[in-house]
Amino acid sequence: MSAPRPVAVIPARYASTRFPGKPLASIAGRPMIEHVWRRCQEALVFGEVLVATDDVRIQEAVEGFGGTAVMTSPECATGTDRVAEVARTRADVDVWVNVQGDEPLVDPDTLRVLAGLFADPAVEMGTLVRPLEAAEQASPHVVKAVLALNGDALYFSRALLPFVREPGEAGAVRHWAHLGLYGYRRATLLRLAGLSPTPLEGAEKLEQLRALEHGVRIRCGQVAGHTVAVDVPGDVARVEAVLRGG
């Protein structure tokens, strides 16, 4: 008997300092959370696609377009905590994928790559990287990833890594940008949710470093595409332009 397919969870909270009610922002006539949900469905790799929220307005919107919403605690500090709360109630599911609710243009192909990492039983946690562009090298807002030969993450940083000392060696080194999508074995997810923040995590303000500092290996799938996240209201027009092909 084959193992159940991964379950995708889209964490969605109403309260946002920069954009209150962001999951319900209308994009091309649909709430943003619906766009994310539809792209997860299009990936065709998930046994279920759930929206984890602490707000009845989001729950009602999700149920209104035919999705399934799971109510979670308002005390969840991160999206990972919200996914873990759902996973605690579902011992029948081994692999959980955390899909950011502010990524209405997330590519179904990238979701398939992420889910596919878990075909290797040795993978306990997975994420995605793409080639870093030259214009992004100095930006602390683009997180860089350094990979081992097998694709496991060695480190994530807001600084440009690795440093290339000899110019002649530059061609042998690839620079990667991190995409904030994660998959977990259930046991790893529940373990991470119970761990305290770590020094490198605090210094870089990167939650994934907590896993590395505790010895959790993170396999990185390599993809090509960009996406447009919605962080502030002005980003909605950018997403609509992409949807129109503009």
Coordinates of C-alpha atoms in Angstrom, one line a residue:
M1 CA 0.0 0.0 0.0
S2 CA 1.5 3.4 -1.0
A3 CA 1.9 6.2 1.5
P4 CA -0.7 9.0 1.5
R5 CA 0.2 11.9 -0.7
P6 CA 1.6 15.1 0.9
V7 CA -0.9 17.6 2.3
A8 CA -0.4 21.3 1.5
V9 CA -1.3 23.8 4.2
I10 CA -1.6 27.5 3.5
P11 CA -1.3 29.5 6.7
A12 CA -3.5 32.6 6.6
R13 CA -3.9 35.2 9.3
Y14 CA -6.0 38.3 9.1
A15 CA -3.9 40.6 11.3
S16 CA -0.9 42.0 9.4
T17 CA 0.9 45.2 10.4
R18 CA 1.6 46.3 6.8
F19 CA -1.5 44.8 5.1
P20 CA -4.5 43.9 7.4
G21 CA -6.8 41.4 5.8
K22 CA -4.2 40.5 3.2
P23 CA -5.5 36.9 2.5
L24 CA -8.8 38.4 1.4
A25 CA -7.4 41.1 -0.8
S26 CA -9.2 41.0 -4.2
I27 CA -6.9 40.1 -7.1
A28 CA -8.6 39.9 -10.5
G29 CA -11.9 39.4 -8.8
R30 CA -10.9 36.6 -6.4
P31 CA -9.5 36.7 -2.9
M32 CA -5.7 36.2 -2.8
I33 CA -6.0 33.0 -0.7
E34 CA -8.1 31.5 -3.5
H35 CA -5.4 32.1 -6.1
V36 CA -2.9 30.3 -3.8
W37 CA -5.3 27.4 -3.2
R38 CA -6.0 27.0 -6.9
R39 CA -2.3 26.8 -7.8
C40 CA -1.9 24.1 -5.1
Q41 CA -4.7 22.2 -6.7
E42 CA -3.2 22.5 -10.2
A43 CA 0.0 20.9 -8.9
L44 CA -1.8 17.6 -8.7
V45 CA 0.5 16.2 -6.1
F46 CA -1.4 16.9 -2.9
G47 CA -3.9 14.6 -1.2
E48 CA -5.5 17.7 0.4
V49 CA -5.0 21.4 0.3
L50 CA -6.0 23.1 3.6
V51 CA -6.1 26.7 4.7
A52 CA -5.0 27.1 8.4
T53 CA -6.4 30.3 9.9
D54 CA -7.5 31.9 13.1
D55 CA -10.1 34.2 11.6
V56 CA -13.7 33.3 10.8
R57 CA -13.7 35.8 7.9
I58 CA -11.0 33.8 6.1
Q59 CA -12.7 30.5 7.0
E60 CA -16.0 31.7 5.4
A61 CA -14.2 33.0 2.3
V62 CA -12.4 29.7 1.9
E63 CA -15.5 27.6 2.3
G64 CA -17.2 30.0 -0.1
F65 CA -15.0 29.0 -3.0
G66 CA -15.1 25.3 -2.1
G67 CA -11.9 25.0 -0.1
T68 CA -11.3 23.5 3.4
A69 CA -10.3 25.8 6.2
V70 CA -8.9 24.5 9.6
M71 CA -9.2 26.9 12.5
T72 CA -6.0 27.2 14.5
S73 CA -4.9 29.1 17.6
P74 CA -4.3 32.9 17.4
E75 CA -1.2 32.2 19.5
C76 CA 0.7 30.7 16.6
A77 CA 3.8 32.9 16.2
T78 CA 4.7 31.6 12.7
G79 CA 3.2 29.9 9.7
T80 CA 5.3 26.8 10.6
D81 CA 3.5 26.8 14.0
R82 CA 0.2 26.9 12.3
V83 CA 1.0 24.0 10.0
A84 CA 2.4 22.0 12.9
E85 CA -0.9 22.5 14.8
V86 CA -2.8 21.0 11.9
A87 CA -0.2 18.1 11.6
R88 CA -0.6 17.2 15.3
T89 CA -4.2 16.1 14.6
R90 CA -3.2 14.0 11.5
A91 CA -0.9 11.1 12.3
D92 CA -2.0 9.5 9.0
V93 CA 0.0 12.1 6.9
D94 CA 3.8 11.9 6.7
V95 CA 4.7 14.8 4.5
W96 CA 3.4 18.4 5.0
V97 CA 4.0 21.3 2.7
N98 CA 3.8 24.9 3.9
V99 CA 2.7 27.2 1.1
Q100 CA 2.9 30.9 1.8
G101 CA -0.5 32.6 1.6
D102 CA 0.9 35.7 0.0
E103 CA 2.2 34.0 -3.1
P104 CA -0.8 34.1 -5.5
L105 CA 1.5 33.4 -8.5
V106 CA 3.3 30.4 -7.0
D107 CA 4.1 28.0 -9.9
P108 CA 2.5 24.6 -9.7
D109 CA 5.7 23.1 -11.2
T110 CA 7.7 24.4 -8.3
L111 CA 5.3 22.8 -5.9
R112 CA 5.7 19.5 -7.7
V113 CA 9.5 19.8 -7.4
L114 CA 9.2 20.4 -3.6
A115 CA 6.8 17.5 -3.1
G116 CA 9.0 15.3 -5.2
L117 CA 12.0 15.7 -2.9
F118 CA 10.3 13.4 -0.4
A119 CA 10.5 10.4 -2.8
D120 CA 13.9 10.0 -1.1
P121 CA 13.1 8.5 2.3
A122 CA 16.2 10.2 3.7
V123 CA 14.8 13.7 3.2
E124 CA 13.4 15.1 6.5
M125 CA 12.9 18.7 5.3
G126 CA 12.9 20.3 1.9
T127 CA 12.8 23.7 0.3
L128 CA 13.6 25.4 -3.0
V129 CA 16.3 27.5 -4.6
R130 CA 16.7 29.3 -7.9
P131 CA 19.8 30.9 -9.6
L132 CA 20.7 34.2 -7.9
E133 CA 20.8 37.2 -10.3
A134 CA 23.6 39.7 -10.3
A135 CA 21.3 42.6 -9.3
E136 CA 20.3 40.7 -6.2
Q137 CA 23.7 39.9 -4.8
A138 CA 23.9 42.9 -2.5
S139 CA 20.3 42.8 -1.4
P140 CA 19.6 41.5 2.2
H141 CA 16.0 41.0 1.1
V142 CA 17.0 38.1 -1.2
V143 CA 18.2 35.2 1.0
K144 CA 21.2 33.3 -0.4
A145 CA 21.6 29.5 0.0
V146 CA 24.9 27.5 0.0
L147 CA 24.4 23.8 -1.0
A148 CA 26.3 20.6 -0.5
L149 CA 27.0 18.4 -3.5
N150 CA 23.9 16.3 -2.8
G151 CA 21.6 19.4 -2.6
D152 CA 21.4 19.7 1.1
A153 CA 21.6 23.2 2.5
L154 CA 24.9 24.1 4.2
Y155 CA 23.8 27.6 5.2
F156 CA 21.3 30.4 4.4
S157 CA 22.3 34.1 4.7
R158 CA 21.3 37.6 3.7
A159 CA 24.9 38.2 2.8
L160 CA 26.4 37.0 -0.5
L161 CA 27.8 33.5 0.1
P162 CA 30.0 31.8 -0.8
F163 CA 32.8 34.4 -0.9
V164 CA 35.0 33.7 -4.0
R165 CA 38.6 34.6 -3.1
E166 CA 40.3 34.0 -6.4
P167 CA 38.5 35.4 -9.5
G168 CA 39.4 32.4 -11.5
E169 CA 37.3 30.2 -9.3
A170 CA 34.1 32.1 -9.8
G171 CA 32.9 29.9 -12.7
A172 CA 33.1 26.8 -10.5
V173 CA 30.7 28.2 -7.9
R174 CA 26.9 28.7 -8.2
H175 CA 25.1 31.3 -6.2
W176 CA 21.5 30.4 -5.2
A177 CA 18.5 32.5 -4.0
H178 CA 16.2 30.8 -1.6
L179 CA 12.4 30.5 -2.1
G180 CA 10.4 30.4 1.1
L181 CA 8.4 27.2 0.5
Y182 CA 9.0 24.3 2.8
G183 CA 8.1 20.6 3.1
Y184 CA 8.5 18.5 6.2
R185 CA 8.2 14.9 7.5
R186 CA 5.6 15.1 10.2
A187 CA 8.1 14.1 13.0
T188 CA 10.5 16.8 11.9
L189 CA 7.8 19.5 11.7
L190 CA 6.5 18.7 15.2
R191 CA 10.1 18.7 16.6
L192 CA 10.9 22.1 15.0
A193 CA 7.7 23.6 16.4
G194 CA 8.9 22.7 19.9
L195 CA 12.4 24.1 19.6
S196 CA 13.5 27.5 20.9
P197 CA 15.0 30.2 18.6
T198 CA 18.7 29.8 18.0
P199 CA 21.6 32.3 17.8
L200 CA 22.1 32.3 14.0
E201 CA 18.4 32.4 13.4
G202 CA 18.3 35.5 15.6
A203 CA 21.2 37.2 13.9
E204 CA 20.0 36.6 10.3
K205 CA 16.3 36.7 11.1
L206 CA 15.9 33.5 9.1
E207 CA 13.7 30.8 10.7
Q208 CA 15.2 28.0 8.6
L209 CA 18.5 28.4 10.4
R210 CA 16.8 27.0 13.5
A211 CA 16.6 23.6 11.7
L212 CA 20.2 23.7 10.6
E213 CA 21.5 24.7 14.0
H214 CA 19.7 21.7 15.5
G215 CA 21.2 19.3 12.9
V216 CA 18.1 19.0 10.7
R217 CA 19.1 18.4 7.0
I218 CA 17.3 20.5 4.5
R219 CA 17.2 19.2 0.9
C220 CA 17.0 22.0 -1.7
G221 CA 15.2 21.5 -5.0
Q222 CA 16.4 23.6 -7.9
V223 CA 13.9 25.6 -9.9
A224 CA 14.2 28.5 -12.4
G225 CA 11.2 30.7 -11.9
H226 CA 10.6 34.0 -10.0
T227 CA 7.3 34.9 -8.3
V228 CA 5.7 38.1 -7.0
A229 CA 4.8 38.1 -3.3
V230 CA 2.2 40.4 -1.9
D231 CA 3.7 42.2 1.1
V232 CA 1.9 45.6 0.9
P233 CA -1.3 46.8 -0.9
G234 CA 0.7 48.2 -3.8
D235 CA 1.9 44.7 -4.7
V236 CA -1.7 43.8 -5.8
A237 CA -1.4 45.8 -9.0
R238 CA 1.9 44.1 -9.8
V239 CA 0.3 40.6 -9.5
E240 CA -2.7 41.7 -11.6
A241 CA -0.4 42.9 -14.3
V242 CA 1.3 39.5 -14.4
L243 CA -2.0 37.7 -14.6
R244 CA -3.0 40.0 -17.5
G245 CA 0.3 39.2 -19.2
G246 CA 1.4 42.8 -18.8

